Amino acid sequence: MPTSPTRPLPLPAVYGHDTVVRAFAAAIGEVMAPAEERLDDLDAVLDPWRAPPAFLDWLVRITGARVEPGWDEIRRRRAVDLAARLAAYRGTPYGLGLEAREILRWVPPDFALVVDDPGRVFTDADPGPRTGRMLTVTLTAPAGQDRRALESRLTRLVQAHCPAHLPFKAVVTIAGS
């Protein structure tokens, strides 16, 4: 990081001609310059797209972003960038789809993600499915994809978004199979 010249501390006019006070202010300004530079660059450290790679793990921790081992830097930066929105929609079909599209890049028309969500409210007049209630998430992927790897990713994704009391099933189908 380039160093900038020290900024003189502004003094009230009454001290403008006092050499001792001016020397003291210059010394304080020199000591404070590195801290001021860090504060000036703080927005770059907190921005997931401009932060140095060394700060990325720290950003993951403070934002609560969901990352997995083996994710590349770009995917981890996307996860940090999306963390606040995902926190607002965690546990919903929208949140699950958002993470699938934005981070895993499962976007139509190549990938189709269908969430069969039994999470609606049931009344006594319409009791709905009480027993055997299960969330089913189906991913249809293009030919040539590794089914096992996709099943593993889909299972981890659904685990992150599915309410703890609700059992789920993750299904992957490969187009043309």
Short mmCIF file of N, CA and C in Angstrom, two decimals:
data_model
loop_
_atom_site.label_atom_id
_atom_site.label_comp_id
_atom_site.label_asym_id
_atom_site.label_seq_id
_atom_site.Cartn_x
_atom_site.Cartn_y
_atom_site.Cartn_z
N MET A 1 0.86 -1.17 0.00
CA MET A 1 0.00 0.00 0.00
C MET A 1 0.90 1.23 0.00
N PRO A 2 0.71 2.15 -0.94
CA PRO A 2 1.56 3.34 -0.96
C PRO A 2 1.30 4.22 0.24
N THR A 3 2.36 4.81 0.73
CA THR A 3 2.20 5.69 1.88
C THR A 3 1.92 7.09 1.38
N SER A 4 1.05 7.74 2.07
CA SER A 4 0.71 9.11 1.70
C SER A 4 1.45 10.06 2.64
N PRO A 5 1.67 11.27 2.19
CA PRO A 5 2.34 12.23 3.09
C PRO A 5 1.47 12.47 4.31
N THR A 6 2.12 12.75 5.41
CA THR A 6 1.36 12.97 6.64
C THR A 6 0.53 14.23 6.51
N ARG A 7 -0.63 14.14 7.05
CA ARG A 7 -1.53 15.29 7.02
C ARG A 7 -1.31 16.11 8.29
N PRO A 8 -1.08 17.39 8.14
CA PRO A 8 -0.92 18.19 9.37
C PRO A 8 -2.26 18.29 10.09
N LEU A 9 -2.19 18.22 11.39
CA LEU A 9 -3.41 18.36 12.17
C LEU A 9 -3.82 19.84 12.15
N PRO A 10 -5.08 20.10 11.89
CA PRO A 10 -5.52 21.50 11.90
C PRO A 10 -5.47 22.05 13.33
N LEU A 11 -4.98 23.23 13.44
CA LEU A 11 -4.87 23.87 14.75
C LEU A 11 -5.74 25.12 14.78
N PRO A 12 -6.25 25.45 15.96
CA PRO A 12 -6.94 26.73 16.08
C PRO A 12 -5.96 27.87 15.77
N ALA A 13 -6.46 28.95 15.25
CA ALA A 13 -5.62 30.08 14.83
C ALA A 13 -4.73 30.62 15.95
N VAL A 14 -5.20 30.54 17.18
CA VAL A 14 -4.42 31.06 18.30
C VAL A 14 -3.08 30.32 18.46
N TYR A 15 -3.00 29.04 17.99
CA TYR A 15 -1.77 28.26 18.11
C TYR A 15 -0.96 28.24 16.81
N GLY A 16 -1.43 28.93 15.80
CA GLY A 16 -0.79 28.89 14.48
C GLY A 16 0.65 29.37 14.48
N HIS A 17 1.04 30.21 15.39
CA HIS A 17 2.40 30.76 15.40
C HIS A 17 3.26 30.14 16.50
N ASP A 18 2.71 29.24 17.29
CA ASP A 18 3.46 28.60 18.38
C ASP A 18 4.24 27.42 17.81
N THR A 19 5.56 27.51 17.76
CA THR A 19 6.38 26.46 17.14
C THR A 19 6.32 25.15 17.91
N VAL A 20 6.22 25.20 19.22
CA VAL A 20 6.15 23.97 20.02
C VAL A 20 4.85 23.23 19.73
N VAL A 21 3.74 23.92 19.71
CA VAL A 21 2.45 23.29 19.45
C VAL A 21 2.41 22.76 18.02
N ARG A 22 2.97 23.53 17.06
CA ARG A 22 3.00 23.07 15.68
C ARG A 22 3.86 21.81 15.54
N ALA A 23 4.98 21.74 16.22
CA ALA A 23 5.85 20.56 16.18
C ALA A 23 5.15 19.36 16.81
N PHE A 24 4.45 19.62 17.93
CA PHE A 24 3.70 18.55 18.59
C PHE A 24 2.59 18.02 17.66
N ALA A 25 1.86 18.92 17.02
CA ALA A 25 0.78 18.52 16.11
C ALA A 25 1.34 17.74 14.92
N ALA A 26 2.50 18.17 14.40
CA ALA A 26 3.13 17.45 13.28
C ALA A 26 3.53 16.05 13.71
N ALA A 27 4.07 15.91 14.91
CA ALA A 27 4.47 14.58 15.40
C ALA A 27 3.26 13.68 15.58
N ILE A 28 2.19 14.21 16.13
CA ILE A 28 0.95 13.43 16.30
C ILE A 28 0.40 13.03 14.94
N GLY A 29 0.43 13.95 14.00
CA GLY A 29 -0.05 13.66 12.64
C GLY A 29 0.75 12.54 11.99
N GLU A 30 2.06 12.53 12.21
CA GLU A 30 2.92 11.48 11.64
C GLU A 30 2.62 10.12 12.27
N VAL A 31 2.39 10.12 13.57
CA VAL A 31 2.08 8.87 14.26
C VAL A 31 0.72 8.33 13.84
N MET A 32 -0.24 9.20 13.63
CA MET A 32 -1.60 8.78 13.30
C MET A 32 -1.80 8.43 11.82
N ALA A 33 -0.88 8.83 10.96
CA ALA A 33 -1.05 8.63 9.51
C ALA A 33 -1.32 7.17 9.13
N PRO A 34 -0.59 6.19 9.64
CA PRO A 34 -0.89 4.80 9.24
C PRO A 34 -2.30 4.36 9.65
N ALA A 35 -2.74 4.80 10.82
CA ALA A 35 -4.10 4.43 11.26
C ALA A 35 -5.13 5.09 10.37
N GLU A 36 -4.90 6.32 10.00
CA GLU A 36 -5.84 7.02 9.12
C GLU A 36 -5.91 6.35 7.75
N GLU A 37 -4.76 5.91 7.25
CA GLU A 37 -4.75 5.21 5.96
C GLU A 37 -5.57 3.93 6.05
N ARG A 38 -5.41 3.20 7.13
CA ARG A 38 -6.18 1.96 7.31
C ARG A 38 -7.67 2.26 7.37
N LEU A 39 -8.03 3.30 8.08
CA LEU A 39 -9.45 3.67 8.16
C LEU A 39 -9.98 4.11 6.80
N ASP A 40 -9.16 4.82 6.05
CA ASP A 40 -9.57 5.25 4.71
C ASP A 40 -9.79 4.06 3.78
N ASP A 41 -9.05 2.97 4.00
CA ASP A 41 -9.16 1.78 3.14
C ASP A 41 -10.08 0.71 3.72
N LEU A 42 -10.75 1.02 4.82
CA LEU A 42 -11.59 0.01 5.47
C LEU A 42 -12.72 -0.48 4.58
N ASP A 43 -13.30 0.40 3.77
CA ASP A 43 -14.38 -0.04 2.89
C ASP A 43 -13.90 -1.09 1.89
N ALA A 44 -12.65 -0.99 1.46
CA ALA A 44 -12.12 -2.00 0.53
C ALA A 44 -11.94 -3.35 1.21
N VAL A 45 -11.62 -3.34 2.49
CA VAL A 45 -11.44 -4.60 3.23
C VAL A 45 -12.80 -5.27 3.48
N LEU A 46 -13.84 -4.47 3.66
CA LEU A 46 -15.16 -5.02 3.96
C LEU A 46 -15.97 -5.36 2.72
N ASP A 47 -15.54 -4.94 1.56
CA ASP A 47 -16.22 -5.24 0.30
C ASP A 47 -15.76 -6.61 -0.18
N PRO A 48 -16.69 -7.57 -0.35
CA PRO A 48 -16.27 -8.92 -0.73
C PRO A 48 -15.57 -8.99 -2.08
N TRP A 49 -15.79 -8.01 -2.94
CA TRP A 49 -15.18 -8.05 -4.28
C TRP A 49 -13.84 -7.33 -4.33
N ARG A 50 -13.53 -6.49 -3.33
CA ARG A 50 -12.26 -5.77 -3.32
C ARG A 50 -11.34 -6.21 -2.19
N ALA A 51 -11.84 -6.99 -1.27
CA ALA A 51 -11.04 -7.40 -0.11
C ALA A 51 -9.87 -8.28 -0.56
N PRO A 52 -8.73 -8.11 0.08
CA PRO A 52 -7.60 -9.00 -0.23
C PRO A 52 -7.98 -10.44 0.12
N PRO A 53 -7.45 -11.41 -0.60
CA PRO A 53 -7.78 -12.81 -0.31
C PRO A 53 -7.55 -13.21 1.15
N ALA A 54 -6.56 -12.58 1.79
CA ALA A 54 -6.27 -12.91 3.19
C ALA A 54 -7.43 -12.56 4.11
N PHE A 55 -8.26 -11.60 3.74
CA PHE A 55 -9.39 -11.18 4.57
C PHE A 55 -10.67 -11.96 4.26
N LEU A 56 -10.65 -12.76 3.23
CA LEU A 56 -11.87 -13.42 2.79
C LEU A 56 -12.44 -14.38 3.85
N ASP A 57 -11.58 -15.17 4.49
CA ASP A 57 -12.08 -16.08 5.53
C ASP A 57 -12.69 -15.30 6.70
N TRP A 58 -12.09 -14.17 7.04
CA TRP A 58 -12.64 -13.33 8.10
C TRP A 58 -14.00 -12.80 7.70
N LEU A 59 -14.16 -12.36 6.45
CA LEU A 59 -15.45 -11.89 5.97
C LEU A 59 -16.49 -13.00 6.00
N VAL A 60 -16.08 -14.21 5.66
CA VAL A 60 -17.00 -15.35 5.72
C VAL A 60 -17.51 -15.52 7.14
N ARG A 61 -16.61 -15.44 8.12
CA ARG A 61 -17.01 -15.62 9.52
C ARG A 61 -17.93 -14.50 10.01
N ILE A 62 -17.60 -13.25 9.71
CA ILE A 62 -18.41 -12.15 10.27
C ILE A 62 -19.75 -12.00 9.57
N THR A 63 -19.87 -12.46 8.33
CA THR A 63 -21.16 -12.35 7.64
C THR A 63 -22.02 -13.59 7.81
N GLY A 64 -21.43 -14.69 8.29
CA GLY A 64 -22.18 -15.93 8.41
C GLY A 64 -22.46 -16.58 7.07
N ALA A 65 -21.66 -16.26 6.09
CA ALA A 65 -21.85 -16.85 4.75
C ALA A 65 -21.63 -18.35 4.82
N ARG A 66 -22.44 -19.08 4.07
CA ARG A 66 -22.30 -20.54 4.00
C ARG A 66 -21.35 -20.86 2.87
N VAL A 67 -20.18 -21.37 3.23
CA VAL A 67 -19.21 -21.81 2.22
C VAL A 67 -18.84 -23.25 2.51
N GLU A 68 -18.38 -23.92 1.50
CA GLU A 68 -17.99 -25.32 1.64
C GLU A 68 -16.51 -25.47 1.32
N PRO A 69 -15.87 -26.46 1.93
CA PRO A 69 -14.46 -26.70 1.61
C PRO A 69 -14.32 -26.97 0.10
N GLY A 70 -13.27 -26.45 -0.46
CA GLY A 70 -13.02 -26.67 -1.88
C GLY A 70 -13.61 -25.62 -2.79
N TRP A 71 -14.39 -24.69 -2.24
CA TRP A 71 -14.94 -23.63 -3.08
C TRP A 71 -13.82 -22.69 -3.49
N ASP A 72 -13.83 -22.26 -4.74
CA ASP A 72 -12.82 -21.32 -5.21
C ASP A 72 -13.11 -19.92 -4.66
N GLU A 73 -12.17 -19.02 -4.90
CA GLU A 73 -12.26 -17.67 -4.33
C GLU A 73 -13.50 -16.93 -4.83
N ILE A 74 -13.82 -17.06 -6.10
CA ILE A 74 -14.98 -16.34 -6.66
C ILE A 74 -16.28 -16.81 -6.01
N ARG A 75 -16.43 -18.11 -5.85
CA ARG A 75 -17.66 -18.64 -5.23
C ARG A 75 -17.75 -18.19 -3.78
N ARG A 76 -16.62 -18.14 -3.07
CA ARG A 76 -16.62 -17.68 -1.68
C ARG A 76 -16.98 -16.19 -1.61
N ARG A 77 -16.47 -15.40 -2.56
CA ARG A 77 -16.81 -13.97 -2.60
C ARG A 77 -18.30 -13.78 -2.88
N ARG A 78 -18.85 -14.61 -3.79
CA ARG A 78 -20.29 -14.54 -4.07
C ARG A 78 -21.09 -14.86 -2.81
N ALA A 79 -20.63 -15.87 -2.05
CA ALA A 79 -21.34 -16.26 -0.83
C ALA A 79 -21.35 -15.13 0.19
N VAL A 80 -20.22 -14.44 0.34
CA VAL A 80 -20.16 -13.31 1.28
C VAL A 80 -21.07 -12.19 0.79
N ASP A 81 -21.03 -11.91 -0.50
CA ASP A 81 -21.85 -10.85 -1.07
C ASP A 81 -23.35 -11.13 -0.88
N LEU A 82 -23.72 -12.38 -0.93
CA LEU A 82 -25.12 -12.77 -0.86
C LEU A 82 -25.58 -13.10 0.57
N ALA A 83 -24.67 -13.09 1.53
CA ALA A 83 -24.97 -13.56 2.89
C ALA A 83 -26.15 -12.85 3.54
N ALA A 84 -26.23 -11.55 3.42
CA ALA A 84 -27.33 -10.82 4.07
C ALA A 84 -28.67 -11.19 3.46
N ARG A 85 -28.75 -11.25 2.14
CA ARG A 85 -30.01 -11.63 1.49
C ARG A 85 -30.39 -13.06 1.85
N LEU A 86 -29.40 -13.95 1.87
CA LEU A 86 -29.71 -15.34 2.21
C LEU A 86 -30.16 -15.47 3.66
N ALA A 87 -29.60 -14.67 4.55
CA ALA A 87 -30.02 -14.72 5.95
C ALA A 87 -31.49 -14.34 6.08
N ALA A 88 -31.92 -13.39 5.27
CA ALA A 88 -33.32 -12.96 5.32
C ALA A 88 -34.27 -14.03 4.79
N TYR A 89 -33.80 -14.86 3.88
CA TYR A 89 -34.66 -15.87 3.26
C TYR A 89 -34.28 -17.30 3.61
N ARG A 90 -33.40 -17.48 4.59
CA ARG A 90 -32.99 -18.83 4.99
C ARG A 90 -34.21 -19.62 5.43
N GLY A 91 -34.31 -20.86 4.98
CA GLY A 91 -35.43 -21.71 5.36
C GLY A 91 -36.63 -21.58 4.45
N THR A 92 -36.48 -20.85 3.35
CA THR A 92 -37.59 -20.68 2.42
C THR A 92 -37.20 -21.24 1.06
N PRO A 93 -38.19 -21.63 0.26
CA PRO A 93 -37.87 -22.07 -1.10
C PRO A 93 -37.15 -20.99 -1.91
N TYR A 94 -37.51 -19.73 -1.67
CA TYR A 94 -36.85 -18.64 -2.39
C TYR A 94 -35.36 -18.59 -2.06
N GLY A 95 -35.02 -18.71 -0.78
CA GLY A 95 -33.62 -18.69 -0.36
C GLY A 95 -32.84 -19.85 -0.94
N LEU A 96 -33.45 -21.02 -0.95
CA LEU A 96 -32.80 -22.20 -1.53
C LEU A 96 -32.53 -21.97 -3.02
N GLY A 97 -33.51 -21.47 -3.73
CA GLY A 97 -33.35 -21.20 -5.16
C GLY A 97 -32.34 -20.10 -5.43
N LEU A 98 -32.34 -19.08 -4.58
CA LEU A 98 -31.40 -17.97 -4.74
C LEU A 98 -29.96 -18.46 -4.61
N GLU A 99 -29.69 -19.26 -3.61
CA GLU A 99 -28.33 -19.79 -3.43
C GLU A 99 -27.97 -20.73 -4.58
N ALA A 100 -28.91 -21.53 -5.02
CA ALA A 100 -28.64 -22.44 -6.14
C ALA A 100 -28.27 -21.66 -7.40
N ARG A 101 -29.00 -20.58 -7.66
CA ARG A 101 -28.74 -19.78 -8.87
C ARG A 101 -27.46 -18.96 -8.76
N GLU A 102 -27.33 -18.21 -7.66
CA GLU A 102 -26.26 -17.23 -7.55
C GLU A 102 -24.91 -17.82 -7.19
N ILE A 103 -24.89 -18.85 -6.37
CA ILE A 103 -23.61 -19.39 -5.91
C ILE A 103 -23.24 -20.67 -6.65
N LEU A 104 -24.18 -21.59 -6.75
CA LEU A 104 -23.88 -22.85 -7.43
C LEU A 104 -24.02 -22.75 -8.94
N ARG A 105 -24.63 -21.67 -9.40
CA ARG A 105 -24.82 -21.42 -10.84
C ARG A 105 -25.68 -22.48 -11.51
N TRP A 106 -26.68 -22.95 -10.78
CA TRP A 106 -27.66 -23.87 -11.36
C TRP A 106 -28.78 -23.00 -11.93
N VAL A 107 -28.58 -22.53 -13.14
CA VAL A 107 -29.53 -21.61 -13.76
C VAL A 107 -30.21 -22.26 -14.95
N PRO A 108 -31.49 -21.91 -15.15
CA PRO A 108 -32.19 -22.40 -16.34
C PRO A 108 -31.54 -21.81 -17.60
N PRO A 109 -31.62 -22.41 -18.71
CA PRO A 109 -32.36 -23.64 -19.02
C PRO A 109 -31.54 -24.90 -18.76
N ASP A 110 -30.25 -24.76 -18.41
CA ASP A 110 -29.42 -25.96 -18.21
C ASP A 110 -29.86 -26.76 -16.99
N PHE A 111 -30.17 -26.08 -15.92
CA PHE A 111 -30.57 -26.73 -14.68
C PHE A 111 -32.00 -26.31 -14.33
N ALA A 112 -32.75 -27.25 -13.79
CA ALA A 112 -34.10 -26.94 -13.31
C ALA A 112 -34.20 -27.43 -11.88
N LEU A 113 -34.57 -26.54 -10.99
CA LEU A 113 -34.71 -26.87 -9.57
C LEU A 113 -36.17 -26.73 -9.19
N VAL A 114 -36.75 -27.82 -8.70
CA VAL A 114 -38.16 -27.82 -8.31
C VAL A 114 -38.23 -28.13 -6.82
N VAL A 115 -38.90 -27.26 -6.08
CA VAL A 115 -39.07 -27.45 -4.64
C VAL A 115 -40.53 -27.78 -4.38
N ASP A 116 -40.78 -28.99 -3.90
CA ASP A 116 -42.13 -29.40 -3.51
C ASP A 116 -42.21 -29.18 -2.00
N ASP A 117 -42.75 -28.03 -1.64
CA ASP A 117 -42.73 -27.56 -0.26
C ASP A 117 -44.08 -27.77 0.42
N PRO A 118 -44.14 -28.65 1.42
CA PRO A 118 -45.40 -28.83 2.15
C PRO A 118 -45.55 -27.83 3.28
N GLY A 119 -44.82 -26.72 3.23
CA GLY A 119 -44.76 -25.78 4.35
C GLY A 119 -45.92 -24.83 4.47
N ARG A 120 -46.98 -25.01 3.71
CA ARG A 120 -48.09 -24.08 3.85
C ARG A 120 -48.82 -24.32 5.17
N VAL A 121 -49.65 -23.39 5.56
CA VAL A 121 -50.40 -23.49 6.82
C VAL A 121 -51.65 -24.33 6.58
N PHE A 122 -51.88 -25.30 7.45
CA PHE A 122 -53.05 -26.16 7.35
C PHE A 122 -54.01 -25.83 8.48
N THR A 123 -55.30 -25.86 8.17
CA THR A 123 -56.32 -25.59 9.18
C THR A 123 -57.06 -26.87 9.51
N ASP A 124 -57.99 -26.81 10.49
CA ASP A 124 -58.78 -27.99 10.83
C ASP A 124 -59.69 -28.38 9.68
N ALA A 125 -60.19 -27.40 8.94
CA ALA A 125 -61.07 -27.69 7.81
C ALA A 125 -60.29 -28.36 6.67
N ASP A 126 -59.01 -28.02 6.53
CA ASP A 126 -58.16 -28.60 5.49
C ASP A 126 -56.88 -29.08 6.18
N PRO A 127 -56.95 -30.28 6.81
CA PRO A 127 -55.81 -30.71 7.61
C PRO A 127 -54.53 -30.94 6.80
N GLY A 128 -54.66 -31.24 5.53
CA GLY A 128 -53.46 -31.42 4.71
C GLY A 128 -52.64 -32.62 5.17
N PRO A 129 -51.49 -32.80 4.60
CA PRO A 129 -50.66 -33.96 4.95
C PRO A 129 -49.91 -33.76 6.26
N ARG A 130 -50.37 -34.40 7.32
CA ARG A 130 -49.69 -34.28 8.61
C ARG A 130 -48.61 -35.35 8.74
N THR A 131 -48.94 -36.59 8.46
CA THR A 131 -47.95 -37.65 8.58
C THR A 131 -47.26 -37.82 7.23
N GLY A 132 -46.01 -38.12 7.28
CA GLY A 132 -45.26 -38.34 6.06
C GLY A 132 -44.95 -37.05 5.31
N ARG A 133 -45.12 -35.93 5.98
CA ARG A 133 -44.86 -34.64 5.37
C ARG A 133 -43.36 -34.53 5.09
N MET A 134 -43.00 -34.25 3.83
CA MET A 134 -41.59 -34.23 3.47
C MET A 134 -41.34 -33.18 2.39
N LEU A 135 -40.24 -32.47 2.53
CA LEU A 135 -39.79 -31.53 1.52
C LEU A 135 -39.04 -32.32 0.46
N THR A 136 -39.40 -32.15 -0.78
CA THR A 136 -38.71 -32.83 -1.87
C THR A 136 -38.15 -31.78 -2.81
N VAL A 137 -36.85 -31.85 -3.04
CA VAL A 137 -36.18 -30.92 -3.95
C VAL A 137 -35.58 -31.74 -5.07
N THR A 138 -35.98 -31.40 -6.30
CA THR A 138 -35.51 -32.14 -7.48
C THR A 138 -34.69 -31.22 -8.36
N LEU A 139 -33.51 -31.68 -8.71
CA LEU A 139 -32.63 -30.94 -9.61
C LEU A 139 -32.49 -31.74 -10.90
N THR A 140 -32.83 -31.12 -12.02
CA THR A 140 -32.62 -31.74 -13.32
C THR A 140 -31.41 -31.06 -13.93
N ALA A 141 -30.38 -31.86 -14.25
CA ALA A 141 -29.11 -31.34 -14.76
C ALA A 141 -28.90 -31.80 -16.20
N PRO A 142 -28.08 -31.08 -16.93
CA PRO A 142 -27.81 -31.50 -18.31
C PRO A 142 -26.97 -32.77 -18.36
N ALA A 143 -27.02 -33.44 -19.51
CA ALA A 143 -26.25 -34.67 -19.70
C ALA A 143 -24.77 -34.38 -19.50
N GLY A 144 -24.05 -35.39 -19.02
CA GLY A 144 -22.62 -35.25 -18.81
C GLY A 144 -22.23 -34.81 -17.42
N GLN A 145 -23.20 -34.53 -16.56
CA GLN A 145 -22.91 -34.10 -15.19
C GLN A 145 -22.73 -35.32 -14.29
N ASP A 146 -21.96 -35.16 -13.25
CA ASP A 146 -21.71 -36.22 -12.27
C ASP A 146 -22.87 -36.24 -11.27
N ARG A 147 -23.71 -37.27 -11.35
CA ARG A 147 -24.91 -37.36 -10.51
C ARG A 147 -24.55 -37.37 -9.02
N ARG A 148 -23.55 -38.15 -8.65
CA ARG A 148 -23.18 -38.25 -7.23
C ARG A 148 -22.73 -36.90 -6.66
N ALA A 149 -21.89 -36.19 -7.41
CA ALA A 149 -21.41 -34.89 -6.94
C ALA A 149 -22.58 -33.92 -6.81
N LEU A 150 -23.49 -33.95 -7.77
CA LEU A 150 -24.66 -33.06 -7.71
C LEU A 150 -25.57 -33.43 -6.55
N GLU A 151 -25.77 -34.73 -6.31
CA GLU A 151 -26.60 -35.16 -5.17
C GLU A 151 -26.00 -34.68 -3.86
N SER A 152 -24.69 -34.78 -3.74
CA SER A 152 -24.01 -34.35 -2.52
C SER A 152 -24.18 -32.84 -2.33
N ARG A 153 -23.96 -32.05 -3.39
CA ARG A 153 -24.13 -30.59 -3.29
C ARG A 153 -25.57 -30.22 -2.99
N LEU A 154 -26.50 -30.88 -3.67
CA LEU A 154 -27.91 -30.58 -3.45
C LEU A 154 -28.33 -30.92 -2.02
N THR A 155 -27.86 -32.03 -1.50
CA THR A 155 -28.20 -32.42 -0.13
C THR A 155 -27.69 -31.39 0.86
N ARG A 156 -26.45 -30.92 0.69
CA ARG A 156 -25.90 -29.91 1.60
C ARG A 156 -26.67 -28.59 1.48
N LEU A 157 -27.07 -28.24 0.26
CA LEU A 157 -27.84 -27.02 0.05
C LEU A 157 -29.19 -27.11 0.75
N VAL A 158 -29.88 -28.23 0.58
CA VAL A 158 -31.20 -28.39 1.20
C VAL A 158 -31.07 -28.43 2.72
N GLN A 159 -30.03 -29.09 3.24
CA GLN A 159 -29.81 -29.11 4.69
C GLN A 159 -29.67 -27.69 5.25
N ALA A 160 -29.03 -26.82 4.50
CA ALA A 160 -28.82 -25.44 4.96
C ALA A 160 -30.12 -24.64 4.98
N HIS A 161 -31.09 -25.03 4.17
CA HIS A 161 -32.32 -24.24 4.04
C HIS A 161 -33.56 -24.92 4.62
N CYS A 162 -33.53 -26.20 4.81
CA CYS A 162 -34.70 -26.94 5.28
C CYS A 162 -34.86 -26.76 6.80
N PRO A 163 -36.06 -26.44 7.27
CA PRO A 163 -36.27 -26.37 8.71
C PRO A 163 -35.92 -27.71 9.37
N ALA A 164 -35.37 -27.65 10.56
CA ALA A 164 -34.86 -28.84 11.24
C ALA A 164 -35.94 -29.90 11.49
N HIS A 165 -37.19 -29.49 11.67
CA HIS A 165 -38.25 -30.44 12.00
C HIS A 165 -38.81 -31.14 10.76
N LEU A 166 -38.39 -30.75 9.59
CA LEU A 166 -38.99 -31.27 8.36
C LEU A 166 -38.02 -32.20 7.64
N PRO A 167 -38.40 -33.46 7.45
CA PRO A 167 -37.53 -34.35 6.68
C PRO A 167 -37.52 -33.92 5.22
N PHE A 168 -36.44 -34.26 4.52
CA PHE A 168 -36.37 -33.87 3.12
C PHE A 168 -35.76 -34.99 2.29
N LYS A 169 -35.99 -34.86 0.99
CA LYS A 169 -35.41 -35.79 0.04
C LYS A 169 -34.85 -34.94 -1.10
N ALA A 170 -33.58 -35.19 -1.47
CA ALA A 170 -32.94 -34.48 -2.58
C ALA A 170 -32.79 -35.47 -3.74
N VAL A 171 -33.34 -35.10 -4.89
CA VAL A 171 -33.33 -35.99 -6.05
C VAL A 171 -32.65 -35.28 -7.22
N VAL A 172 -31.72 -35.99 -7.86
CA VAL A 172 -31.06 -35.44 -9.04
C VAL A 172 -31.39 -36.33 -10.22
N THR A 173 -31.85 -35.70 -11.30
CA THR A 173 -32.08 -36.43 -12.55
C THR A 173 -31.20 -35.77 -13.61
N ILE A 174 -30.66 -36.61 -14.47
CA ILE A 174 -29.84 -36.13 -15.55
C ILE A 174 -30.67 -36.17 -16.82
N ALA A 175 -30.73 -35.05 -17.52
CA ALA A 175 -31.53 -34.97 -18.75
C ALA A 175 -31.03 -36.00 -19.77
N GLY A 176 -31.96 -36.67 -20.38
CA GLY A 176 -31.61 -37.66 -21.39
C GLY A 176 -31.27 -39.02 -20.81
N SER A 177 -31.37 -39.19 -19.50
CA SER A 177 -31.07 -40.50 -18.90
C SER A 177 -32.33 -41.29 -18.63
#
